[in-house]
């Protein structure tokens, strides 16, 4: 409180000194805080301008080297290095994609595989295609063995030798192994032929094979049925409804019509006795006749 006992002129001098000190401290603090920030901004600006990967738009791109005229020479895309790929006229980012593809275990097995390179135009591919060389080491291994494996050592069980045009097999006696020798017949149709033969009781004409869904018509000519072929017969006077309808040529309604006819009229002597029934048109009777006995 002694300050207030000083003379008025002394108090003014002291206040001026204090204000000057405070102002000096403020100026010093402001100067020190602004100088590093300015320097930092200047450094960042220089770094941006000197970065070759940054364009005016602010987006990063791959380094753009000097433009060069593409060179065409034989190359293997599985082993070519970046220098060779760039000489061919490919972009740096395309070369990077090739390296990534190979690092992930990808292999170019034929020239056309190289056409999948992202960004490669049709014009570029047509220029490069005559110069693409895929080494034998990168070809599928199976091609090597099929190339050098003798024909006589082929697996005839898995790949049976097909019949010649003049050869024939007996349809009702052949097993699945023999059936697979017929051109156009594989394991699936060989099994279907045998299954349908068992359901029918035997084939009485080769055209019955066409009743199998999607059966190849060209295969029919390789089968024969001898005249003395025996068929499994259906006794229409003894079999029950369920037994009758198991045959491919008798549906439920036809089986019921046979059972009802026997109950009302007695034994059947001929299928023509059923011709007046709506479930037995003449075509159905003729198809079933070889398999019926009385």
PDB file of C-alpha atoms in Angstrom:
ATOM      1  CA  UNK A   1       0.000   0.000   0.000  1.00  0.00           C
ATOM      2  CA  UNK A   2       3.039   2.215   0.082  1.00  0.00           C
ATOM      3  CA  UNK A   3       2.567   2.694  -3.626  1.00  0.00           C
ATOM      4  CA  UNK A   4      -0.303   5.100  -2.969  1.00  0.00           C
ATOM      5  CA  UNK A   5       1.869   7.283  -0.762  1.00  0.00           C
ATOM      6  CA  UNK A   6       4.238   8.079  -3.684  1.00  0.00           C
ATOM      7  CA  UNK A   7       3.935  11.311  -5.515  1.00  0.00           C
ATOM      8  CA  UNK A   8       1.659  11.434  -8.481  1.00  0.00           C
ATOM      9  CA  UNK A   9       4.513  11.868 -10.988  1.00  0.00           C
ATOM     10  CA  UNK A  10       6.388   8.869  -9.566  1.00  0.00           C
ATOM     11  CA  UNK A  11       3.311   6.675  -9.848  1.00  0.00           C
ATOM     12  CA  UNK A  12       2.970   7.586 -13.507  1.00  0.00           C
ATOM     13  CA  UNK A  13       6.567   6.633 -14.245  1.00  0.00           C
ATOM     14  CA  UNK A  14       6.207   3.289 -12.511  1.00  0.00           C
ATOM     15  CA  UNK A  15       2.978   2.482 -14.379  1.00  0.00           C
ATOM     16  CA  UNK A  16       4.562   3.328 -17.706  1.00  0.00           C
ATOM     17  CA  UNK A  17       7.498   1.042 -16.933  1.00  0.00           C
ATOM     18  CA  UNK A  18       5.208  -1.818 -15.976  1.00  0.00           C
ATOM     19  CA  UNK A  19       3.129  -1.398 -19.146  1.00  0.00           C
ATOM     20  CA  UNK A  20       6.297  -1.399 -21.245  1.00  0.00           C
ATOM     21  CA  UNK A  21       7.530  -4.612 -19.607  1.00  0.00           C
ATOM     22  CA  UNK A  22       4.189  -6.352 -20.155  1.00  0.00           C
ATOM     23  CA  UNK A  23       4.068  -5.216 -23.794  1.00  0.00           C
ATOM     24  CA  UNK A  24       7.610  -6.472 -24.365  1.00  0.00           C
ATOM     25  CA  UNK A  25       6.776  -9.870 -22.908  1.00  0.00           C
ATOM     26  CA  UNK A  26       3.679 -10.181 -25.119  1.00  0.00           C
ATOM     27  CA  UNK A  27       5.622  -9.298 -28.268  1.00  0.00           C
ATOM     28  CA  UNK A  28       8.360 -11.812 -27.436  1.00  0.00           C
ATOM     29  CA  UNK A  29       5.854 -14.637 -26.809  1.00  0.00           C
ATOM     30  CA  UNK A  30       3.975 -13.927 -30.032  1.00  0.00           C
ATOM     31  CA  UNK A  31       7.156 -13.856 -32.088  1.00  0.00           C
ATOM     32  CA  UNK A  32       8.415 -17.150 -30.684  1.00  0.00           C
ATOM     33  CA  UNK A  33       5.060 -18.935 -31.278  1.00  0.00           C
ATOM     34  CA  UNK A  34       4.621 -17.741 -34.883  1.00  0.00           C
ATOM     35  CA  UNK A  35       8.108 -18.424 -36.187  1.00  0.00           C
ATOM     36  CA  UNK A  36       8.111 -22.287 -35.843  1.00  0.00           C
ATOM     37  CA  UNK A  37       4.597 -22.521 -37.256  1.00  0.00           C
ATOM     38  CA  UNK A  38       5.566 -20.516 -40.308  1.00  0.00           C
ATOM     39  CA  UNK A  39       8.634 -22.624 -40.764  1.00  0.00           C
ATOM     40  CA  UNK A  40       6.610 -25.834 -40.431  1.00  0.00           C
ATOM     41  CA  UNK A  41       4.048 -24.698 -43.002  1.00  0.00           C
ATOM     42  CA  UNK A  42       6.798 -23.710 -45.355  1.00  0.00           C
ATOM     43  CA  UNK A  43       8.478 -27.103 -44.978  1.00  0.00           C
ATOM     44  CA  UNK A  44       5.221 -28.972 -45.615  1.00  0.00           C
ATOM     45  CA  UNK A  45       4.577 -26.834 -48.699  1.00  0.00           C
ATOM     46  CA  UNK A  46       8.051 -27.522 -50.054  1.00  0.00           C
ATOM     47  CA  UNK A  47       7.646 -31.248 -49.345  1.00  0.00           C
ATOM     48  CA  UNK A  48       4.350 -31.352 -51.249  1.00  0.00           C
ATOM     49  CA  UNK A  49       5.821 -29.518 -54.200  1.00  0.00           C
ATOM     50  CA  UNK A  50       8.894 -31.772 -54.298  1.00  0.00           C
ATOM     51  CA  UNK A  51       6.881 -35.060 -54.060  1.00  0.00           C
ATOM     52  CA  UNK A  52       6.827 -36.574 -57.566  1.00  0.00           C
ATOM     53  CA  UNK A  53       3.902 -38.838 -56.651  1.00  0.00           C
ATOM     54  CA  UNK A  54       1.540 -35.926 -55.837  1.00  0.00           C
ATOM     55  CA  UNK A  55      -0.311 -34.143 -58.615  1.00  0.00           C
ATOM     56  CA  UNK A  56      -2.096 -30.803 -58.567  1.00  0.00           C
ATOM     57  CA  UNK A  57      -5.381 -32.541 -57.722  1.00  0.00           C
ATOM     58  CA  UNK A  58      -3.891 -33.743 -54.436  1.00  0.00           C
ATOM     59  CA  UNK A  59      -4.263 -37.458 -55.260  1.00  0.00           C
ATOM     60  CA  UNK A  60      -1.324 -39.863 -55.196  1.00  0.00           C
ATOM     61  CA  UNK A  61      -0.363 -41.711 -58.366  1.00  0.00           C
ATOM     62  CA  UNK A  62       2.515 -43.902 -59.394  1.00  0.00           C
ATOM     63  CA  UNK A  63       5.695 -42.246 -60.449  1.00  0.00           C
ATOM     64  CA  UNK A  64       5.528 -41.110 -64.044  1.00  0.00           C
ATOM     65  CA  UNK A  65       8.796 -41.914 -65.727  1.00  0.00           C
ATOM     66  CA  UNK A  66       9.990 -40.576 -69.010  1.00  0.00           C
ATOM     67  CA  UNK A  67       7.824 -41.507 -71.963  1.00  0.00           C
ATOM     68  CA  UNK A  68       9.557 -44.108 -74.124  1.00  0.00           C
ATOM     69  CA  UNK A  69       8.762 -45.877 -77.372  1.00  0.00           C
ATOM     70  CA  UNK A  70       7.519 -49.461 -76.734  1.00  0.00           C
ATOM     71  CA  UNK A  71       9.946 -52.199 -77.769  1.00  0.00           C
ATOM     72  CA  UNK A  72       8.715 -55.597 -78.973  1.00  0.00           C
ATOM     73  CA  UNK A  73      10.756 -58.684 -78.129  1.00  0.00           C
ATOM     74  CA  UNK A  74      10.031 -62.270 -76.929  1.00  0.00           C
ATOM     75  CA  UNK A  75       9.184 -62.429 -73.229  1.00  0.00           C
ATOM     76  CA  UNK A  76       7.691 -64.819 -70.683  1.00  0.00           C
ATOM     77  CA  UNK A  77       5.160 -63.001 -68.449  1.00  0.00           C
ATOM     78  CA  UNK A  78       5.941 -65.510 -65.670  1.00  0.00           C
ATOM     79  CA  UNK A  79       9.618 -64.536 -65.437  1.00  0.00           C
ATOM     80  CA  UNK A  80      10.039 -61.112 -67.091  1.00  0.00           C
ATOM     81  CA  UNK A  81      11.406 -58.446 -64.729  1.00  0.00           C
ATOM     82  CA  UNK A  82      10.102 -54.896 -64.362  1.00  0.00           C
ATOM     83  CA  UNK A  83      12.674 -53.431 -66.765  1.00  0.00           C
ATOM     84  CA  UNK A  84      11.590 -55.747 -69.563  1.00  0.00           C
ATOM     85  CA  UNK A  85       7.897 -55.153 -68.885  1.00  0.00           C
ATOM     86  CA  UNK A  86       8.356 -51.383 -68.962  1.00  0.00           C
ATOM     87  CA  UNK A  87      10.296 -51.636 -72.209  1.00  0.00           C
ATOM     88  CA  UNK A  88       7.276 -53.391 -73.731  1.00  0.00           C
ATOM     89  CA  UNK A  89       5.220 -50.255 -73.106  1.00  0.00           C
ATOM     90  CA  UNK A  90       3.358 -51.380 -69.992  1.00  0.00           C
ATOM     91  CA  UNK A  91       2.525 -48.815 -67.323  1.00  0.00           C
ATOM     92  CA  UNK A  92       4.291 -48.942 -63.944  1.00  0.00           C
ATOM     93  CA  UNK A  93       1.039 -49.785 -62.158  1.00  0.00           C
ATOM     94  CA  UNK A  94       0.424 -52.646 -64.608  1.00  0.00           C
ATOM     95  CA  UNK A  95       3.883 -54.020 -63.814  1.00  0.00           C
ATOM     96  CA  UNK A  96       3.005 -53.843 -60.113  1.00  0.00           C
ATOM     97  CA  UNK A  97      -0.183 -55.841 -60.797  1.00  0.00           C
ATOM     98  CA  UNK A  98       1.820 -58.499 -62.652  1.00  0.00           C
ATOM     99  CA  UNK A  99       4.210 -58.836 -59.718  1.00  0.00           C
ATOM    100  CA  UNK A 100       1.290 -59.098 -57.274  1.00  0.00           C
ATOM    101  CA  UNK A 101      -0.368 -61.786 -59.427  1.00  0.00           C
ATOM    102  CA  UNK A 102       2.814 -63.846 -59.576  1.00  0.00           C
ATOM    103  CA  UNK A 103       3.492 -63.373 -55.834  1.00  0.00           C
ATOM    104  CA  UNK A 104       0.022 -64.754 -55.082  1.00  0.00           C
ATOM    105  CA  UNK A 105       0.849 -67.945 -57.011  1.00  0.00           C
ATOM    106  CA  UNK A 106      -0.732 -66.939 -60.312  1.00  0.00           C
ATOM    107  CA  UNK A 107       0.699 -68.487 -63.485  1.00  0.00           C
ATOM    108  CA  UNK A 108       0.198 -67.505 -67.109  1.00  0.00           C
ATOM    109  CA  UNK A 109      -0.332 -70.887 -68.774  1.00  0.00           C
ATOM    110  CA  UNK A 110      -1.184 -69.629 -72.262  1.00  0.00           C
ATOM    111  CA  UNK A 111      -0.787 -66.289 -74.082  1.00  0.00           C
ATOM    112  CA  UNK A 112      -4.485 -65.529 -73.763  1.00  0.00           C
ATOM    113  CA  UNK A 113      -4.146 -65.460 -69.956  1.00  0.00           C
ATOM    114  CA  UNK A 114      -2.062 -62.301 -70.313  1.00  0.00           C
ATOM    115  CA  UNK A 115      -5.068 -60.537 -71.881  1.00  0.00           C
ATOM    116  CA  UNK A 116      -6.667 -60.450 -68.413  1.00  0.00           C
ATOM    117  CA  UNK A 117      -4.130 -57.847 -67.279  1.00  0.00           C
ATOM    118  CA  UNK A 118      -6.107 -54.854 -66.046  1.00  0.00           C
ATOM    119  CA  UNK A 119      -5.859 -51.851 -68.361  1.00  0.00           C
ATOM    120  CA  UNK A 120      -4.395 -53.784 -71.304  1.00  0.00           C
ATOM    121  CA  UNK A 121      -6.133 -52.716 -74.500  1.00  0.00           C
ATOM    122  CA  UNK A 122      -6.985 -55.020 -77.395  1.00  0.00           C
ATOM    123  CA  UNK A 123      -4.511 -53.151 -79.592  1.00  0.00           C
ATOM    124  CA  UNK A 124      -1.705 -53.664 -77.076  1.00  0.00           C
ATOM    125  CA  UNK A 125      -2.518 -57.351 -76.657  1.00  0.00           C
ATOM    126  CA  UNK A 126      -2.512 -57.969 -80.410  1.00  0.00           C
ATOM    127  CA  UNK A 127       0.908 -56.314 -80.624  1.00  0.00           C
ATOM    128  CA  UNK A 128       2.318 -58.352 -77.726  1.00  0.00           C
ATOM    129  CA  UNK A 129       0.676 -61.727 -78.426  1.00  0.00           C
ATOM    130  CA  UNK A 130       3.192 -62.905 -81.106  1.00  0.00           C
ATOM    131  CA  UNK A 131       6.044 -62.265 -78.649  1.00  0.00           C
ATOM    132  CA  UNK A 132       4.592 -64.074 -75.601  1.00  0.00           C
ATOM    133  CA  UNK A 133       6.544 -67.246 -74.808  1.00  0.00           C
ATOM    134  CA  UNK A 134       5.246 -69.561 -72.057  1.00  0.00           C
ATOM    135  CA  UNK A 135       7.979 -71.948 -70.912  1.00  0.00           C
ATOM    136  CA  UNK A 136       7.205 -75.673 -70.643  1.00  0.00           C
ATOM    137  CA  UNK A 137       7.782 -75.590 -66.880  1.00  0.00           C
ATOM    138  CA  UNK A 138       4.626 -73.499 -66.468  1.00  0.00           C
ATOM    139  CA  UNK A 139       2.406 -75.836 -68.505  1.00  0.00           C
ATOM    140  CA  UNK A 140      -0.020 -78.219 -66.673  1.00  0.00           C
ATOM    141  CA  UNK A 141       1.751 -81.420 -65.640  1.00  0.00           C
ATOM    142  CA  UNK A 142      -0.976 -83.641 -67.119  1.00  0.00           C
ATOM    143  CA  UNK A 143      -0.107 -82.426 -70.622  1.00  0.00           C
ATOM    144  CA  UNK A 144       3.425 -83.710 -70.159  1.00  0.00           C
ATOM    145  CA  UNK A 145       2.280 -87.208 -69.192  1.00  0.00           C
ATOM    146  CA  UNK A 146      -0.397 -87.437 -71.893  1.00  0.00           C
ATOM    147  CA  UNK A 147       2.174 -86.259 -74.424  1.00  0.00           C
ATOM    148  CA  UNK A 148       4.695 -88.971 -73.623  1.00  0.00           C
ATOM    149  CA  UNK A 149       2.437 -91.763 -72.323  1.00  0.00           C
ATOM    150  CA  UNK A 150       2.030 -94.650 -74.839  1.00  0.00           C
ATOM    151  CA  UNK A 151      -1.497 -95.136 -76.174  1.00  0.00           C
ATOM    152  CA  UNK A 152      -1.489 -98.856 -75.422  1.00  0.00           C
ATOM    153  CA  UNK A 153      -1.058 -98.130 -71.710  1.00  0.00           C
ATOM    154  CA  UNK A 154      -4.312 -96.165 -71.372  1.00  0.00           C
ATOM    155  CA  UNK A 155      -6.747 -97.220 -68.660  1.00  0.00           C
ATOM    156  CA  UNK A 156      -9.283 -99.248 -70.667  1.00  0.00           C
ATOM    157  CA  UNK A 157     -11.491 -99.688 -67.606  1.00  0.00           C
ATOM    158  CA  UNK A 158     -11.879 -95.951 -67.079  1.00  0.00           C
ATOM    159  CA  UNK A 159     -11.583 -95.091 -70.784  1.00  0.00           C
ATOM    160  CA  UNK A 160     -12.877 -98.125 -72.743  1.00  0.00           C
ATOM    161  CA  UNK A 161     -12.044 -98.495 -76.417  1.00  0.00           C
ATOM    162  CA  UNK A 162     -15.178 -97.689 -78.413  1.00  0.00           C
ATOM    163  CA  UNK A 163     -16.765-100.000 -80.974  1.00  0.00           C
ATOM    164  CA  UNK A 164     -16.116 -99.561 -84.674  1.00  0.00           C
ATOM    165  CA  UNK A 165     -18.986 -98.566 -86.980  1.00  0.00           C
ATOM    166  CA  UNK A 166     -19.593-102.141 -88.162  1.00  0.00           C
ATOM    167  CA  UNK A 167     -19.487-103.768 -84.694  1.00  0.00           C
ATOM    168  CA  UNK A 168     -22.639-104.715 -82.716  1.00  0.00           C
ATOM    169  CA  UNK A 169     -23.455-106.046 -79.237  1.00  0.00           C
ATOM    170  CA  UNK A 170     -26.464-108.060 -78.005  1.00  0.00           C
ATOM    171  CA  UNK A 171     -28.632-105.634 -76.069  1.00  0.00           C
ATOM    172  CA  UNK A 172     -30.189-108.106 -73.615  1.00  0.00           C
ATOM    173  CA  UNK A 173     -26.878-109.771 -72.686  1.00  0.00           C
ATOM    174  CA  UNK A 174     -24.427-106.860 -72.401  1.00  0.00           C
ATOM    175  CA  UNK A 175     -23.258-105.694 -68.986  1.00  0.00           C
ATOM    176  CA  UNK A 176     -22.335-102.097 -68.118  1.00  0.00           C
ATOM    177  CA  UNK A 177     -18.668-102.598 -69.109  1.00  0.00           C
ATOM    178  CA  UNK A 178     -19.662-103.729 -72.613  1.00  0.00           C
ATOM    179  CA  UNK A 179     -22.310-101.022 -72.941  1.00  0.00           C
ATOM    180  CA  UNK A 180     -19.736 -98.312 -72.253  1.00  0.00           C
ATOM    181  CA  UNK A 181     -17.863 -99.357 -75.381  1.00  0.00           C
ATOM    182  CA  UNK A 182     -20.734 -98.031 -77.502  1.00  0.00           C
ATOM    183  CA  UNK A 183     -19.995 -94.519 -78.860  1.00  0.00           C
ATOM    184  CA  UNK A 184     -22.087 -91.992 -76.964  1.00  0.00           C
ATOM    185  CA  UNK A 185     -22.656 -94.307 -73.979  1.00  0.00           C
ATOM    186  CA  UNK A 186     -20.936 -93.595 -70.683  1.00  0.00           C
ATOM    187  CA  UNK A 187     -21.419 -94.885 -67.146  1.00  0.00           C
ATOM    188  CA  UNK A 188     -24.730 -93.062 -66.697  1.00  0.00           C
ATOM    189  CA  UNK A 189     -26.519 -94.429 -69.768  1.00  0.00           C
ATOM    190  CA  UNK A 190     -24.966 -97.881 -69.341  1.00  0.00           C
ATOM    191  CA  UNK A 191     -26.540 -98.062 -65.892  1.00  0.00           C
ATOM    192  CA  UNK A 192     -29.871 -96.726 -67.195  1.00  0.00           C
ATOM    193  CA  UNK A 193     -29.972 -99.362 -69.986  1.00  0.00           C
ATOM    194  CA  UNK A 194     -29.509-102.198 -67.496  1.00  0.00           C
ATOM    195  CA  UNK A 195     -32.043-100.774 -65.019  1.00  0.00           C
ATOM    196  CA  UNK A 196     -34.705-100.299 -67.697  1.00  0.00           C
ATOM    197  CA  UNK A 197     -34.031-103.794 -69.059  1.00  0.00           C
ATOM    198  CA  UNK A 198     -34.705-105.267 -65.615  1.00  0.00           C
ATOM    199  CA  UNK A 199     -37.962-103.340 -65.244  1.00  0.00           C
ATOM    200  CA  UNK A 200     -39.198-104.345 -68.696  1.00  0.00           C
ATOM    201  CA  UNK A 201     -38.175-107.970 -68.515  1.00  0.00           C
ATOM    202  CA  UNK A 202     -35.939-107.565 -71.571  1.00  0.00           C
ATOM    203  CA  UNK A 203     -35.940-105.484 -74.766  1.00  0.00           C
ATOM    204  CA  UNK A 204     -37.844-106.845 -77.774  1.00  0.00           C
ATOM    205  CA  UNK A 205     -36.706-104.049 -80.124  1.00  0.00           C
ATOM    206  CA  UNK A 206     -33.761-101.653 -79.933  1.00  0.00           C
ATOM    207  CA  UNK A 207     -35.989 -98.568 -80.392  1.00  0.00           C
ATOM    208  CA  UNK A 208     -37.164 -99.069 -76.803  1.00  0.00           C
ATOM    209  CA  UNK A 209     -33.868 -97.473 -75.751  1.00  0.00           C
ATOM    210  CA  UNK A 210     -35.247 -94.110 -76.901  1.00  0.00           C
ATOM    211  CA  UNK A 211     -37.778 -94.347 -74.060  1.00  0.00           C
ATOM    212  CA  UNK A 212     -34.863 -93.536 -71.745  1.00  0.00           C
ATOM    213  CA  UNK A 213     -34.767 -89.784 -71.268  1.00  0.00           C
ATOM    214  CA  UNK A 214     -32.168 -87.975 -73.445  1.00  0.00           C
ATOM    215  CA  UNK A 215     -30.795 -91.237 -74.803  1.00  0.00           C
ATOM    216  CA  UNK A 216     -28.465 -90.602 -77.811  1.00  0.00           C
ATOM    217  CA  UNK A 217     -30.154 -91.806 -81.000  1.00  0.00           C
ATOM    218  CA  UNK A 218     -26.842 -92.524 -82.724  1.00  0.00           C
ATOM    219  CA  UNK A 219     -26.113 -95.290 -80.202  1.00  0.00           C
ATOM    220  CA  UNK A 220     -29.177 -97.362 -81.189  1.00  0.00           C
ATOM    221  CA  UNK A 221     -27.514 -98.680 -84.347  1.00  0.00           C
ATOM    222  CA  UNK A 222     -24.836-100.506 -82.319  1.00  0.00           C
ATOM    223  CA  UNK A 223     -27.333-102.958 -80.718  1.00  0.00           C
ATOM    224  CA  UNK A 224     -29.039-106.116 -81.969  1.00  0.00           C
ATOM    225  CA  UNK A 225     -31.723-108.402 -80.516  1.00  0.00           C
ATOM    226  CA  UNK A 226     -31.663-112.049 -81.721  1.00  0.00           C
ATOM    227  CA  UNK A 227     -34.928-113.667 -82.766  1.00  0.00           C
ATOM    228  CA  UNK A 228     -34.697-116.321 -80.041  1.00  0.00           C
ATOM    229  CA  UNK A 229     -34.593-113.757 -77.214  1.00  0.00           C
ATOM    230  CA  UNK A 230     -36.708-114.721 -74.186  1.00  0.00           C
ATOM    231  CA  UNK A 231     -38.596-112.114 -72.143  1.00  0.00           C
ATOM    232  CA  UNK A 232     -39.862-112.164 -68.590  1.00  0.00           C
ATOM    233  CA  UNK A 233     -43.659-112.516 -68.800  1.00  0.00           C
ATOM    234  CA  UNK A 234     -46.463-111.023 -66.703  1.00  0.00           C
ATOM    235  CA  UNK A 235     -49.374-113.326 -65.842  1.00  0.00           C
ATOM    236  CA  UNK A 236     -52.247-110.863 -66.004  1.00  0.00           C
ATOM    237  CA  UNK A 237     -54.649-113.388 -64.422  1.00  0.00           C
ATOM    238  CA  UNK A 238     -52.610-113.909 -61.246  1.00  0.00           C
ATOM    239  CA  UNK A 239     -50.646-110.773 -60.413  1.00  0.00           C
ATOM    240  CA  UNK A 240     -52.041-108.241 -57.976  1.00  0.00           C
ATOM    241  CA  UNK A 241     -52.631-104.561 -58.736  1.00  0.00           C
ATOM    242  CA  UNK A 242     -49.333-103.511 -57.089  1.00  0.00           C
ATOM    243  CA  UNK A 243     -47.376-106.175 -58.981  1.00  0.00           C
ATOM    244  CA  UNK A 244     -48.912-105.211 -62.314  1.00  0.00           C
ATOM    245  CA  UNK A 245     -48.224-101.485 -62.011  1.00  0.00           C
ATOM    246  CA  UNK A 246     -44.507-102.060 -61.424  1.00  0.00           C
ATOM    247  CA  UNK A 247     -44.079-102.693 -65.137  1.00  0.00           C
ATOM    248  CA  UNK A 248     -43.131 -99.558 -67.146  1.00  0.00           C
ATOM    249  CA  UNK A 249     -45.976-100.180 -69.629  1.00  0.00           C
ATOM    250  CA  UNK A 250     -48.748-100.500 -67.018  1.00  0.00           C
ATOM    251  CA  UNK A 251     -49.837 -97.509 -64.944  1.00  0.00           C
ATOM    252  CA  UNK A 252     -52.086 -97.540 -61.891  1.00  0.00           C
ATOM    253  CA  UNK A 253     -55.331 -97.042 -63.825  1.00  0.00           C
ATOM    254  CA  UNK A 254     -54.496 -99.821 -66.304  1.00  0.00           C
ATOM    255  CA  UNK A 255     -53.586-102.209 -63.482  1.00  0.00           C
ATOM    256  CA  UNK A 256     -56.883-101.421 -61.741  1.00  0.00           C
ATOM    257  CA  UNK A 257     -58.797-101.954 -65.023  1.00  0.00           C
ATOM    258  CA  UNK A 258     -57.223-105.433 -65.404  1.00  0.00           C
ATOM    259  CA  UNK A 259     -58.090-106.405 -61.828  1.00  0.00           C
ATOM    260  CA  UNK A 260     -61.661-105.089 -62.198  1.00  0.00           C
ATOM    261  CA  UNK A 261     -62.126-106.948 -65.498  1.00  0.00           C
ATOM    262  CA  UNK A 262     -61.000-110.222 -63.905  1.00  0.00           C
ATOM    263  CA  UNK A 263     -63.398-109.700 -61.023  1.00  0.00           C
ATOM    264  CA  UNK A 264     -66.347-108.896 -63.264  1.00  0.00           C
ATOM    265  CA  UNK A 265     -65.710-111.077 -66.332  1.00  0.00           C
ATOM    266  CA  UNK A 266     -63.284-113.791 -65.259  1.00  0.00           C
ATOM    267  CA  UNK A 267     -59.967-114.763 -66.819  1.00  0.00           C
ATOM    268  CA  UNK A 268     -58.367-112.819 -69.620  1.00  0.00           C
ATOM    269  CA  UNK A 269     -57.545-114.735 -72.792  1.00  0.00           C
ATOM    270  CA  UNK A 270     -56.228-111.779 -74.802  1.00  0.00           C
ATOM    271  CA  UNK A 271     -55.434-108.115 -74.234  1.00  0.00           C
ATOM    272  CA  UNK A 272     -57.878-107.308 -77.033  1.00  0.00           C
ATOM    273  CA  UNK A 273     -60.616-107.960 -74.471  1.00  0.00           C
ATOM    274  CA  UNK A 274     -59.481-104.690 -72.852  1.00  0.00           C
ATOM    275  CA  UNK A 275     -59.593-102.668 -76.065  1.00  0.00           C
ATOM    276  CA  UNK A 276     -63.028-101.250 -75.237  1.00  0.00           C
ATOM    277  CA  UNK A 277     -61.673 -99.671 -72.056  1.00  0.00           C
ATOM    278  CA  UNK A 278     -60.501 -96.036 -72.262  1.00  0.00           C
ATOM    279  CA  UNK A 279     -57.221 -96.891 -70.458  1.00  0.00           C
ATOM    280  CA  UNK A 280     -56.188 -99.390 -73.143  1.00  0.00           C
ATOM    281  CA  UNK A 281     -55.835 -97.807 -76.587  1.00  0.00           C
ATOM    282  CA  UNK A 282     -54.559-100.070 -79.355  1.00  0.00           C
ATOM    283  CA  UNK A 283     -51.052 -98.615 -79.101  1.00  0.00           C
ATOM    284  CA  UNK A 284     -50.804 -99.531 -75.394  1.00  0.00           C
ATOM    285  CA  UNK A 285     -52.024-103.073 -76.083  1.00  0.00           C
ATOM    286  CA  UNK A 286     -49.466-103.665 -78.858  1.00  0.00           C
ATOM    287  CA  UNK A 287     -46.623-102.335 -76.730  1.00  0.00           C
ATOM    288  CA  UNK A 288     -47.545-104.565 -73.770  1.00  0.00           C
ATOM    289  CA  UNK A 289     -48.387-107.740 -75.700  1.00  0.00           C
ATOM    290  CA  UNK A 290     -44.817-109.265 -75.832  1.00  0.00           C
ATOM    291  CA  UNK A 291     -44.643-109.201 -71.997  1.00  0.00           C
ATOM    292  CA  UNK A 292     -48.000-110.801 -71.209  1.00  0.00           C
ATOM    293  CA  UNK A 293     -49.005-114.405 -70.590  1.00  0.00           C
ATOM    294  CA  UNK A 294     -52.358-115.864 -69.547  1.00  0.00           C
TER     295      UNK A 294
END
